[in-house]
mmJSON file of the N, C-alpha and C atoms, coordinates in Angstrom:
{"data_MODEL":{"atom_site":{
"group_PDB":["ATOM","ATOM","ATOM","ATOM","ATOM","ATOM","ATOM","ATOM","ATOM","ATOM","ATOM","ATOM","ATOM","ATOM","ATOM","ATOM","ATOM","ATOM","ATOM","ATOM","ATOM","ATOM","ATOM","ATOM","ATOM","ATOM","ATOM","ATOM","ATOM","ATOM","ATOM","ATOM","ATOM","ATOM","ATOM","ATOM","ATOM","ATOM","ATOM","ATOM","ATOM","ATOM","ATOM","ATOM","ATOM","ATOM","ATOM","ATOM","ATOM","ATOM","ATOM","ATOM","ATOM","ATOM","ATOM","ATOM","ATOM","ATOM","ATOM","ATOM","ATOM","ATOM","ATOM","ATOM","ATOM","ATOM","ATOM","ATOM","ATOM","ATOM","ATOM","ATOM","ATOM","ATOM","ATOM","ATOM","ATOM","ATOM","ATOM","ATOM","ATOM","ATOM","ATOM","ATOM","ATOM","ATOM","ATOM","ATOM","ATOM","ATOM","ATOM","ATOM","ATOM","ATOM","ATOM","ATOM","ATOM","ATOM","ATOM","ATOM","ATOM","ATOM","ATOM","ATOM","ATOM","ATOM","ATOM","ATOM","ATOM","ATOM","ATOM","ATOM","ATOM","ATOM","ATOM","ATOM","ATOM","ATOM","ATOM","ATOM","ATOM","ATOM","ATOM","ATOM","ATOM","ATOM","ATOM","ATOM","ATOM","ATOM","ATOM","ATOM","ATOM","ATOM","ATOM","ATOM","ATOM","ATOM","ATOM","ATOM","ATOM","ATOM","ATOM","ATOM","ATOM","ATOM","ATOM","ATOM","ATOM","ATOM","ATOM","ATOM","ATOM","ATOM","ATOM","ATOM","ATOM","ATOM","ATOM","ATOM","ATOM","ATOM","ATOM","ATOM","ATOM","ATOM","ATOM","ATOM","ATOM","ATOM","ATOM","ATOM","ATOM","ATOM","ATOM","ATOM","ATOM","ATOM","ATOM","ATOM","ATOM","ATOM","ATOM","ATOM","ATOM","ATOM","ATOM","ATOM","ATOM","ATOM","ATOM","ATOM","ATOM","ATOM","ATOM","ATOM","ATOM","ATOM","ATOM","ATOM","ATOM","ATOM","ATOM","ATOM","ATOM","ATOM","ATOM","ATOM","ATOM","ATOM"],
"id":[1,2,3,4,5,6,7,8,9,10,11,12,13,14,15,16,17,18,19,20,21,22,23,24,25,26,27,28,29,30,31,32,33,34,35,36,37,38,39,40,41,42,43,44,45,46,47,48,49,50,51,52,53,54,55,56,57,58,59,60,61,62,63,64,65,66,67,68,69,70,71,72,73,74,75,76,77,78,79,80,81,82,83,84,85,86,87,88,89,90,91,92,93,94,95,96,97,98,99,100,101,102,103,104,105,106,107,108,109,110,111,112,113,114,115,116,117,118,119,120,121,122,123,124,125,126,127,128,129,130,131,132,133,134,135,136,137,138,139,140,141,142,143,144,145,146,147,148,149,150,151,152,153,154,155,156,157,158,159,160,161,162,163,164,165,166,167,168,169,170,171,172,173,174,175,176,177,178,179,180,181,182,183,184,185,186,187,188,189,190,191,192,193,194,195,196,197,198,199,200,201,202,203,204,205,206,207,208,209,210],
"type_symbol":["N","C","C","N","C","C","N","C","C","N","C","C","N","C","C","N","C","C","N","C","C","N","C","C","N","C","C","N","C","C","N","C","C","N","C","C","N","C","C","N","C","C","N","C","C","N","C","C","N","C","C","N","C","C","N","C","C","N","C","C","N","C","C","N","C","C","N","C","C","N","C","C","N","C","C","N","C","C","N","C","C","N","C","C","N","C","C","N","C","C","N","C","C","N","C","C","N","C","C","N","C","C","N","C","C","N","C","C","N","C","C","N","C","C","N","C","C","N","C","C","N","C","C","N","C","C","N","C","C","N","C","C","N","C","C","N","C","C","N","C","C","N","C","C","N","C","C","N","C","C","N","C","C","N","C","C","N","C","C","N","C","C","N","C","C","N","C","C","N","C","C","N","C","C","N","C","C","N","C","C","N","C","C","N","C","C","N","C","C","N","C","C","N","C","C","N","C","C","N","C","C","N","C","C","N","C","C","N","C","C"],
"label_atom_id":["N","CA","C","N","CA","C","N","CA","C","N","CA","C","N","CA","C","N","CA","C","N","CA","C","N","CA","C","N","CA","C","N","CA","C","N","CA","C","N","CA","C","N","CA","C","N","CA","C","N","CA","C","N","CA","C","N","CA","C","N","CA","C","N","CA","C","N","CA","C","N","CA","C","N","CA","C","N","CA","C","N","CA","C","N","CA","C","N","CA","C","N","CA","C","N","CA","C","N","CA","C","N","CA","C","N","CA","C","N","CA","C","N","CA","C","N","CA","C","N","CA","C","N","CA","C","N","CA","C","N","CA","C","N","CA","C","N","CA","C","N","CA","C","N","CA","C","N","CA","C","N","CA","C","N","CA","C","N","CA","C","N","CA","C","N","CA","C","N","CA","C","N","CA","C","N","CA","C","N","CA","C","N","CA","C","N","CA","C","N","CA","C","N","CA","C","N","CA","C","N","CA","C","N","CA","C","N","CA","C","N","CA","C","N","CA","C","N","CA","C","N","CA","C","N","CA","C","N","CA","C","N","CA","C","N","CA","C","N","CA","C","N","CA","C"],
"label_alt_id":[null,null,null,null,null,null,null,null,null,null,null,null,null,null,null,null,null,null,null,null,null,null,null,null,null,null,null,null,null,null,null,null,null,null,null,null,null,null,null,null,null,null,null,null,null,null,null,null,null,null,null,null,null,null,null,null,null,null,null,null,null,null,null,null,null,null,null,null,null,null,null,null,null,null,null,null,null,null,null,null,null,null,null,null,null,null,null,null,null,null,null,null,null,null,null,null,null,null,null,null,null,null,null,null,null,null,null,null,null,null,null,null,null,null,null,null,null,null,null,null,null,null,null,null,null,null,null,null,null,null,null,null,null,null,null,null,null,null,null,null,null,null,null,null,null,null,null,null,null,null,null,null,null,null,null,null,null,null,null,null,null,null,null,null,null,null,null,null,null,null,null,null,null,null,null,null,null,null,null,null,null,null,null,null,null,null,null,null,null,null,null,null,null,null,null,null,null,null,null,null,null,null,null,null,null,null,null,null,null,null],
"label_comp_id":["UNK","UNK","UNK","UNK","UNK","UNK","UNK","UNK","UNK","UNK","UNK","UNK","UNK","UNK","UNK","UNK","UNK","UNK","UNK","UNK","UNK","UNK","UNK","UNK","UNK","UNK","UNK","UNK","UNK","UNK","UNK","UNK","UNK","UNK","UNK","UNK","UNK","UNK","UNK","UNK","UNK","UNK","UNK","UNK","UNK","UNK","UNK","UNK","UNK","UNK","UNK","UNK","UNK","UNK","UNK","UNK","UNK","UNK","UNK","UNK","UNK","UNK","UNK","UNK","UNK","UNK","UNK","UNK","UNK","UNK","UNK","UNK","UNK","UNK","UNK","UNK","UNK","UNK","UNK","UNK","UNK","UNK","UNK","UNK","UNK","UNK","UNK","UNK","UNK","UNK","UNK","UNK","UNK","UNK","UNK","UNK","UNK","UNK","UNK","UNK","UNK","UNK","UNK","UNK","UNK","UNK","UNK","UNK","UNK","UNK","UNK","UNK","UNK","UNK","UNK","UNK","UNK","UNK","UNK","UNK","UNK","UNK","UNK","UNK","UNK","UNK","UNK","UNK","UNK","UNK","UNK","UNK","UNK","UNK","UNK","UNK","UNK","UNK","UNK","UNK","UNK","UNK","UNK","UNK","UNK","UNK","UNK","UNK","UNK","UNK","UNK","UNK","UNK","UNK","UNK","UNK","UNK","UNK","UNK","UNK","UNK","UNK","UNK","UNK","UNK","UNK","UNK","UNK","UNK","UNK","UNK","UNK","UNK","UNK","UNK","UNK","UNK","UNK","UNK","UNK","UNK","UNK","UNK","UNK","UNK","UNK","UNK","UNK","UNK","UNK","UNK","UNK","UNK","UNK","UNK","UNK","UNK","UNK","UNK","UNK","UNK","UNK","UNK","UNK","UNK","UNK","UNK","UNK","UNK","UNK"],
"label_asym_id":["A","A","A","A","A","A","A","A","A","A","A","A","A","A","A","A","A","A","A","A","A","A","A","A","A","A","A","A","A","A","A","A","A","A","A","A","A","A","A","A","A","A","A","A","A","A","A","A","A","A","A","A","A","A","A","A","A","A","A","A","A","A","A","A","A","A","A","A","A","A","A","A","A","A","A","A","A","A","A","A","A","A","A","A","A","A","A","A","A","A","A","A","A","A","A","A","A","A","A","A","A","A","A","A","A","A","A","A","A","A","A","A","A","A","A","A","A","A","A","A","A","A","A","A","A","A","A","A","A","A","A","A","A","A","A","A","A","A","A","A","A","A","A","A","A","A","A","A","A","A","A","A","A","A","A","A","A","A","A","A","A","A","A","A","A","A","A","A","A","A","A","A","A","A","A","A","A","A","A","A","A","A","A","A","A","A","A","A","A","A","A","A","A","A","A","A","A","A","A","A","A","A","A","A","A","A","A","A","A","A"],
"label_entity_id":["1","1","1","1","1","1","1","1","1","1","1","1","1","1","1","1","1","1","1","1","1","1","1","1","1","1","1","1","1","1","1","1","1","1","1","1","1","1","1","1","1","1","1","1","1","1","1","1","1","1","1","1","1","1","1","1","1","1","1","1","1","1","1","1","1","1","1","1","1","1","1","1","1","1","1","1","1","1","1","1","1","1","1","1","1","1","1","1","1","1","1","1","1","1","1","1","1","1","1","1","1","1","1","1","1","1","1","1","1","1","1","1","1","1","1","1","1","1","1","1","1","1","1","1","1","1","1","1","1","1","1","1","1","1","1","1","1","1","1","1","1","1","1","1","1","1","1","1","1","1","1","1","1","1","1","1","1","1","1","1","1","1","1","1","1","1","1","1","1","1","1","1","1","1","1","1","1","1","1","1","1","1","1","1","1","1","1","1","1","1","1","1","1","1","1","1","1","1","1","1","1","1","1","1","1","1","1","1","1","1"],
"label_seq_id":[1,1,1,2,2,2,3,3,3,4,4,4,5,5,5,6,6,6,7,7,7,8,8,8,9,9,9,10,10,10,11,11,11,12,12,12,13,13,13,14,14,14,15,15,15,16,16,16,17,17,17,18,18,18,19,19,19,20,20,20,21,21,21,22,22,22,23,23,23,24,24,24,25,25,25,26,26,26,27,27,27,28,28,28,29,29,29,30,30,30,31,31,31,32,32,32,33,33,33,34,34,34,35,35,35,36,36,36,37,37,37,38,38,38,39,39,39,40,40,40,41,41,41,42,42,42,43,43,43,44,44,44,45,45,45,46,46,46,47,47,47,48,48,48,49,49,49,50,50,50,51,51,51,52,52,52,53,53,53,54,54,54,55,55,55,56,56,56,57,57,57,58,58,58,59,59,59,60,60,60,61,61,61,62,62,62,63,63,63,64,64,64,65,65,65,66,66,66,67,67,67,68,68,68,69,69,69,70,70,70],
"pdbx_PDB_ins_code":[null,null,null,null,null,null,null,null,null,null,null,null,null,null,null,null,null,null,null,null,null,null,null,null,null,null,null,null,null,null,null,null,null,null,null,null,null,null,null,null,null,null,null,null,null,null,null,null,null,null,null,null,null,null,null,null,null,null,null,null,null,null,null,null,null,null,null,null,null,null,null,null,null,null,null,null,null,null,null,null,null,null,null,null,null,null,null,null,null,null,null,null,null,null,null,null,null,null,null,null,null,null,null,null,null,null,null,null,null,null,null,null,null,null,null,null,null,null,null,null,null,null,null,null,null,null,null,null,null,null,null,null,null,null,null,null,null,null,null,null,null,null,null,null,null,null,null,null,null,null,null,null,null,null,null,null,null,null,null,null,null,null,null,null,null,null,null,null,null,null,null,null,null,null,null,null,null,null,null,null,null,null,null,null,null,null,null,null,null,null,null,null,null,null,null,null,null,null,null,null,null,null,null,null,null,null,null,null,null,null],
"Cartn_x":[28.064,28.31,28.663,29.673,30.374,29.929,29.267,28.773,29.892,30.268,31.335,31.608,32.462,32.585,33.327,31.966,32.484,33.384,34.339,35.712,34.873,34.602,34.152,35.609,35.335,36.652,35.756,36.335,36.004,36.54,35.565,35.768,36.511,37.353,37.694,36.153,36.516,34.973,35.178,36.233,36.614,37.423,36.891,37.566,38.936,39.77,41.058,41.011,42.013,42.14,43.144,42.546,43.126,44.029,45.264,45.92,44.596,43.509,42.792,41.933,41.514,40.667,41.706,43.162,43.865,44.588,44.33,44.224,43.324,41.872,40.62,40.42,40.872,40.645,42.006,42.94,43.529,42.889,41.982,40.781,40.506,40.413,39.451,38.341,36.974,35.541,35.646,35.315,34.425,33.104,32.618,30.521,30.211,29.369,28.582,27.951,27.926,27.415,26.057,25.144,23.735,23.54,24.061,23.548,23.613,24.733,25.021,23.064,22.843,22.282,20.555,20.985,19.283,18.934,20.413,20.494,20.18,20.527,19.927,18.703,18.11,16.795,15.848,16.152,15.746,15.854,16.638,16.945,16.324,16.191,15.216,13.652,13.729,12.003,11.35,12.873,11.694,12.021,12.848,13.024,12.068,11.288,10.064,8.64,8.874,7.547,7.724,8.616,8.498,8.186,8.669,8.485,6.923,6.406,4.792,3.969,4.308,3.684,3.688,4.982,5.257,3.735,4.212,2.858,1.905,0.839,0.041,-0.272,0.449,0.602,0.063,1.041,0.955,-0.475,-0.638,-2.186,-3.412,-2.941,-4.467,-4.441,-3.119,-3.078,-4.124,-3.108,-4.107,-5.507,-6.314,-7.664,-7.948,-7.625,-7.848,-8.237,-7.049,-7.333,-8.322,-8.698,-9.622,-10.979,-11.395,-12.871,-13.317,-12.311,-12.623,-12.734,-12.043,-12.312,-13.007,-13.392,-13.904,-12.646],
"Cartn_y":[34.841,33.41,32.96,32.067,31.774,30.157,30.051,28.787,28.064,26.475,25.557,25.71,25.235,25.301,23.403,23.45,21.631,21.881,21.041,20.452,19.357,19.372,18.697,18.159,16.916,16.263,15.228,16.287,15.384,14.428,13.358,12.088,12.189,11.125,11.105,11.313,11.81,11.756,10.499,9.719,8.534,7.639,6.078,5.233,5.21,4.695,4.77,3.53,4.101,3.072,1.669,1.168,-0.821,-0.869,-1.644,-2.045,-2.386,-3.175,-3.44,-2.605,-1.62,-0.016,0.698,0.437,1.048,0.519,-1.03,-1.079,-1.202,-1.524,-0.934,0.471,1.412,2.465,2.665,1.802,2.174,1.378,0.842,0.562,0.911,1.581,2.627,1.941,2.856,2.042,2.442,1.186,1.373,1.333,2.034,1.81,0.824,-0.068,-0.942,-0.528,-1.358,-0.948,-0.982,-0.634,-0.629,-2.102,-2.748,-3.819,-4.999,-4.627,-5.649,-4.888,-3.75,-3.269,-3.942,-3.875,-4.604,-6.041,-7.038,-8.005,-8.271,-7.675,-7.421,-7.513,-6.662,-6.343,-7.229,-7.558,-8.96,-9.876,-10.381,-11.765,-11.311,-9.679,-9.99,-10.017,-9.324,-9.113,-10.991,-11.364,-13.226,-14.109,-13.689,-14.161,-13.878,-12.431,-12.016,-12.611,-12.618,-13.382,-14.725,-15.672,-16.582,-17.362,-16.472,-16.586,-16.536,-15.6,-15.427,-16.284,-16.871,-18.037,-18.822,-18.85,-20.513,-20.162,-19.19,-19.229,-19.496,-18.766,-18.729,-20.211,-20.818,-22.424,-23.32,-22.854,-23.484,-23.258,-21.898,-21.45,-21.934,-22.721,-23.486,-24.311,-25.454,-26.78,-26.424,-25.664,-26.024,-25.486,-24.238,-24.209,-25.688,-26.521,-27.556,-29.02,-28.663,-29.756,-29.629,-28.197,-27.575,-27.901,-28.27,-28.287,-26.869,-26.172,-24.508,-24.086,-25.445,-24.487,-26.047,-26.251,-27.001,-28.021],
"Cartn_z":[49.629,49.655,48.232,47.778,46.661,46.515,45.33,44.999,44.858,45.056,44.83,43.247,43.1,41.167,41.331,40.261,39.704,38.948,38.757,37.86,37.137,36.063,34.937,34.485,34.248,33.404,32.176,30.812,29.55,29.284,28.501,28.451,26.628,26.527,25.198,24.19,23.06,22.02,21.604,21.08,20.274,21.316,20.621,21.514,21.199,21.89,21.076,20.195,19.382,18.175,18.041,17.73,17.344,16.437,16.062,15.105,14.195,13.689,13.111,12.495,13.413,13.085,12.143,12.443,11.441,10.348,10.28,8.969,8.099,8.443,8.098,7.283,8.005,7.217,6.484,6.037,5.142,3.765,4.206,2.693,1.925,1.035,0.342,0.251,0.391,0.494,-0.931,-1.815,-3.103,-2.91,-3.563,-3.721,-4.611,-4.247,-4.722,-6.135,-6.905,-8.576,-8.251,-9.052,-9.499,-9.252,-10.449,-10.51,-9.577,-8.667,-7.403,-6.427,-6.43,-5.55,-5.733,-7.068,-7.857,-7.85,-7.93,-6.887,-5.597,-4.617,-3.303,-3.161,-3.992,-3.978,-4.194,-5.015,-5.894,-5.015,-4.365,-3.873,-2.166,-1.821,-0.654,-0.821,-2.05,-2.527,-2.457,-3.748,-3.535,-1.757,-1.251,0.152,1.07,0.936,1.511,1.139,-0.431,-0.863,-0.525,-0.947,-0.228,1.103,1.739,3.315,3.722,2.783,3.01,2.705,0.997,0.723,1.806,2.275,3.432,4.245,5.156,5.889,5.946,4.355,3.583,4.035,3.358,2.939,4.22,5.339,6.687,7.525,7.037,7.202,7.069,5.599,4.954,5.536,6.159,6.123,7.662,8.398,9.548,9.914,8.778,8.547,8.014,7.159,6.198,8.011,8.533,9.292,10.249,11.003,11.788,11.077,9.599,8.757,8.241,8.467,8.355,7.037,6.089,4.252,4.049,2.842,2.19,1.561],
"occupancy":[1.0,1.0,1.0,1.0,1.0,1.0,1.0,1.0,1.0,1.0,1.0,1.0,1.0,1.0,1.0,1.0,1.0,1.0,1.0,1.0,1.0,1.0,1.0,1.0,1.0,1.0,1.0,1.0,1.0,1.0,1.0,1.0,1.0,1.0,1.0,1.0,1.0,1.0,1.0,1.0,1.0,1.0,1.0,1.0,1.0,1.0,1.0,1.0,1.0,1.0,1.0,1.0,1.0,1.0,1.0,1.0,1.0,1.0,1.0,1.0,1.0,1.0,1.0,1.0,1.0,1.0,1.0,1.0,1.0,1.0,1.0,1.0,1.0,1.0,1.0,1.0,1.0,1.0,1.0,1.0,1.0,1.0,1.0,1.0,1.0,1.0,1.0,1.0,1.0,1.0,1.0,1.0,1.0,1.0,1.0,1.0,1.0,1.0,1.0,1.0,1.0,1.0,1.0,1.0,1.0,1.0,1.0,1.0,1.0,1.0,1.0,1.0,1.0,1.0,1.0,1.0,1.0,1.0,1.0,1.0,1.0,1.0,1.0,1.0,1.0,1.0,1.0,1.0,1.0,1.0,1.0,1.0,1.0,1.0,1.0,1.0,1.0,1.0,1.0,1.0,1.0,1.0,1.0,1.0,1.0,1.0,1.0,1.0,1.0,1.0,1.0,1.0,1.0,1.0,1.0,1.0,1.0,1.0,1.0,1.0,1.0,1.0,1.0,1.0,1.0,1.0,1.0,1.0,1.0,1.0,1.0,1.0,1.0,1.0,1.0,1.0,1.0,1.0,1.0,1.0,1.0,1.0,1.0,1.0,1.0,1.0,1.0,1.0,1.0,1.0,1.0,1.0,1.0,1.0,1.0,1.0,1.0,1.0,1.0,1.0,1.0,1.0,1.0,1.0,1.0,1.0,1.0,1.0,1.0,1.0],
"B_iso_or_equiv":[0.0,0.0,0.0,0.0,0.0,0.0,0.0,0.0,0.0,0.0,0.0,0.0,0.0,0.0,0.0,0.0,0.0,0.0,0.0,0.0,0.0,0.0,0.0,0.0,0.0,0.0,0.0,0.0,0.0,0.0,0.0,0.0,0.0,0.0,0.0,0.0,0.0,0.0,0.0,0.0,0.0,0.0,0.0,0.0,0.0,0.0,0.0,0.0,0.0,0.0,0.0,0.0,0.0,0.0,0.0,0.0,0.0,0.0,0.0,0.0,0.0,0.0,0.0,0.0,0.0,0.0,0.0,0.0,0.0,0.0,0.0,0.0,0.0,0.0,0.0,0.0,0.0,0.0,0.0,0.0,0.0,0.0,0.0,0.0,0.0,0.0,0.0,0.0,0.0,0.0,0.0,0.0,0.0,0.0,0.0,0.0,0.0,0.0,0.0,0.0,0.0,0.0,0.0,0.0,0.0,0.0,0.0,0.0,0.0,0.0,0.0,0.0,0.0,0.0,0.0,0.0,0.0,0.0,0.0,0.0,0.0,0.0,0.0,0.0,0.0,0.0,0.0,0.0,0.0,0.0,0.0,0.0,0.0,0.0,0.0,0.0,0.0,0.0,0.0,0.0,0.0,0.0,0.0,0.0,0.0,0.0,0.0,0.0,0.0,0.0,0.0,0.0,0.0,0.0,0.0,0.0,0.0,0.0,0.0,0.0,0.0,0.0,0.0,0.0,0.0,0.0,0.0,0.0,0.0,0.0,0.0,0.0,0.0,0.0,0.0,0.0,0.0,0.0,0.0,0.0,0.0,0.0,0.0,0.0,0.0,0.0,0.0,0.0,0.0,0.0,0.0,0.0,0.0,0.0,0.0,0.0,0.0,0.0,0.0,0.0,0.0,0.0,0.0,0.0,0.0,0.0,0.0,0.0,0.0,0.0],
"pdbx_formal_charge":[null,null,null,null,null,null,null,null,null,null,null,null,null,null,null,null,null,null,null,null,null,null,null,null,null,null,null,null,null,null,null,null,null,null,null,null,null,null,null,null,null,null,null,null,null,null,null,null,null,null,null,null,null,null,null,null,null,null,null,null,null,null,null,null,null,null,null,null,null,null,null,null,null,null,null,null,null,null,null,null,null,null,null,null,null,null,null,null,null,null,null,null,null,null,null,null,null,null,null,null,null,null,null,null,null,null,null,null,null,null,null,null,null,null,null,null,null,null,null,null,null,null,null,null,null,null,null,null,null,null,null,null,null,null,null,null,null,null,null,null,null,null,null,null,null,null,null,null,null,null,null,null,null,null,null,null,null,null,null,null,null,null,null,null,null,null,null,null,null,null,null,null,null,null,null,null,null,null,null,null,null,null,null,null,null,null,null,null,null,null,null,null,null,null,null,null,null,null,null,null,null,null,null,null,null,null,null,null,null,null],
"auth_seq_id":[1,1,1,2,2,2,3,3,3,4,4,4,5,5,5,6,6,6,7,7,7,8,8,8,9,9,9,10,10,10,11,11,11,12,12,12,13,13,13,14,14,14,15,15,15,16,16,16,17,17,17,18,18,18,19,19,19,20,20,20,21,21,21,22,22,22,23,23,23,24,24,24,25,25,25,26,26,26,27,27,27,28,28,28,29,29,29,30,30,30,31,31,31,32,32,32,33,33,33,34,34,34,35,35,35,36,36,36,37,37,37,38,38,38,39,39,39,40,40,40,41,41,41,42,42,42,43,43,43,44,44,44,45,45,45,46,46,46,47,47,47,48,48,48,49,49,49,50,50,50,51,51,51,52,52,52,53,53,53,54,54,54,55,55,55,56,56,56,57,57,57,58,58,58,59,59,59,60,60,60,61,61,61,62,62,62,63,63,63,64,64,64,65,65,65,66,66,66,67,67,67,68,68,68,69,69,69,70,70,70],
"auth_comp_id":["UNK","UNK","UNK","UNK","UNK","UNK","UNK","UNK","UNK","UNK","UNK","UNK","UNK","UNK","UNK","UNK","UNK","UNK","UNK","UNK","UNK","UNK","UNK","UNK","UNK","UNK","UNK","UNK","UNK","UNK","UNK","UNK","UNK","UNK","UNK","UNK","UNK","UNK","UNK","UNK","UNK","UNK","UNK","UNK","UNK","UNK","UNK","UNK","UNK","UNK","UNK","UNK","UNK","UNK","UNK","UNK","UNK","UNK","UNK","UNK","UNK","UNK","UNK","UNK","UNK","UNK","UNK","UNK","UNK","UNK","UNK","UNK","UNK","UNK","UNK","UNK","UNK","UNK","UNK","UNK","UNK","UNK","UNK","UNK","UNK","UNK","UNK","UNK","UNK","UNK","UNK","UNK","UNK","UNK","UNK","UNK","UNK","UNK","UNK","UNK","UNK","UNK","UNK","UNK","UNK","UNK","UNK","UNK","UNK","UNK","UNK","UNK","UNK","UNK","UNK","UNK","UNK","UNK","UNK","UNK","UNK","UNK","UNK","UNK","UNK","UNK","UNK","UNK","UNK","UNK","UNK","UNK","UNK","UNK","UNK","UNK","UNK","UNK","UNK","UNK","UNK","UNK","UNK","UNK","UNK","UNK","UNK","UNK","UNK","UNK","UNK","UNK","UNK","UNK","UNK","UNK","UNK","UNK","UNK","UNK","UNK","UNK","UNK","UNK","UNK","UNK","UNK","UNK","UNK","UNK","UNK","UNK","UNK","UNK","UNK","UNK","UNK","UNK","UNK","UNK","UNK","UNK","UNK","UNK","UNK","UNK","UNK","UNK","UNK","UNK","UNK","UNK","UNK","UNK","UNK","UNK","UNK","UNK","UNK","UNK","UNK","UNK","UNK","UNK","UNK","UNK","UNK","UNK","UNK","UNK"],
"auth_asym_id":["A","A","A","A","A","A","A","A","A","A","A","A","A","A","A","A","A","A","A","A","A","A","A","A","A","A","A","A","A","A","A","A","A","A","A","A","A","A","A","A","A","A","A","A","A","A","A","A","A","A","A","A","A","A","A","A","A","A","A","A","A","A","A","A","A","A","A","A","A","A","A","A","A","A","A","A","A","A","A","A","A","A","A","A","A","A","A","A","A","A","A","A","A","A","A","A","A","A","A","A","A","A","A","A","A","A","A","A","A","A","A","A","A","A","A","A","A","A","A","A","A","A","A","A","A","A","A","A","A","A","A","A","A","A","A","A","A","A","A","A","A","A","A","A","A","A","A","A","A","A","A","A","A","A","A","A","A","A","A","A","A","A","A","A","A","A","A","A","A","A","A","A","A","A","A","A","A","A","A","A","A","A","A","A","A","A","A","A","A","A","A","A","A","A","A","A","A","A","A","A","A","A","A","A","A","A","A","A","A","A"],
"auth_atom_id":["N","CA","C","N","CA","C","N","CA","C","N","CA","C","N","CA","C","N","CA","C","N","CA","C","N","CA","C","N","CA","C","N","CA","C","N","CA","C","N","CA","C","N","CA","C","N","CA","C","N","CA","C","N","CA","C","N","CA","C","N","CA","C","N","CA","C","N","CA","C","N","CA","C","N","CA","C","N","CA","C","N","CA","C","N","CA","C","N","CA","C","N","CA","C","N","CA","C","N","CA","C","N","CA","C","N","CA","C","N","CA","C","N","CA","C","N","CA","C","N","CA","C","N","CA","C","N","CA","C","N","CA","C","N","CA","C","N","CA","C","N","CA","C","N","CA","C","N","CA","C","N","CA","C","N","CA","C","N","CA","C","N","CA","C","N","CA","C","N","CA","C","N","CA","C","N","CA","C","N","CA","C","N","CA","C","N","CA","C","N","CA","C","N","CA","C","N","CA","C","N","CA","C","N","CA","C","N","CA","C","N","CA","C","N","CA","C","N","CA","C","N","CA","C","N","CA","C","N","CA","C","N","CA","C","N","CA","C","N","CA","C","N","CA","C"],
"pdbx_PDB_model_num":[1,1,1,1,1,1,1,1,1,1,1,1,1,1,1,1,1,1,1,1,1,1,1,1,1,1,1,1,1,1,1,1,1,1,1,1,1,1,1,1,1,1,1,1,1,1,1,1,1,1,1,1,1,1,1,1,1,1,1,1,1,1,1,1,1,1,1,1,1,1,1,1,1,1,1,1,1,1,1,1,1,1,1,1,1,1,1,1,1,1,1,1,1,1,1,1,1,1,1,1,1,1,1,1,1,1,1,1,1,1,1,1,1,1,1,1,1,1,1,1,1,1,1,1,1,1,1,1,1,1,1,1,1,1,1,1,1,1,1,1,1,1,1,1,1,1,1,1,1,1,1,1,1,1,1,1,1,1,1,1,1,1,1,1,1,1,1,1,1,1,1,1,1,1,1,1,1,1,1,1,1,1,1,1,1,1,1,1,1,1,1,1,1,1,1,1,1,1,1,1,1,1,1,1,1,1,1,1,1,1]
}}}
């Protein structure tokens, strides 16, 4: 007895490509300097701390209004 044989049909690997996808990669990617990168950093580091204070902040008011701190 002879098992059936599946016909597999491959799918493209890549979508096809866009007028836009191809002028995209006629870009050259430059890399980002150091100092743009230490910027970033910086400006999410105080965006994070800030954000915490807020809380912090919002935290006391409503222990403060509950009688919960002094």
């Amino acid at each position: 007895m002879t098992s059936p044989t599946r016909e597999t049909h491959s799918a493209p690997l890549h979508a096809p490509t866009t007028r836009l996808d191809d002028e995209l990669s006629e870009t050259p990617a430059r890399p980002a300097s150091w100092l743009s990168k230490i910027g970033w950093l910086v400006v999410i580091w105080g965006g994070s701390v800030s954000a915490l204070g807020l809380v912090s902040l919002a935290l006391r008011r409503f222990m403060q209004a509950a009688g919960l701190t002094p």
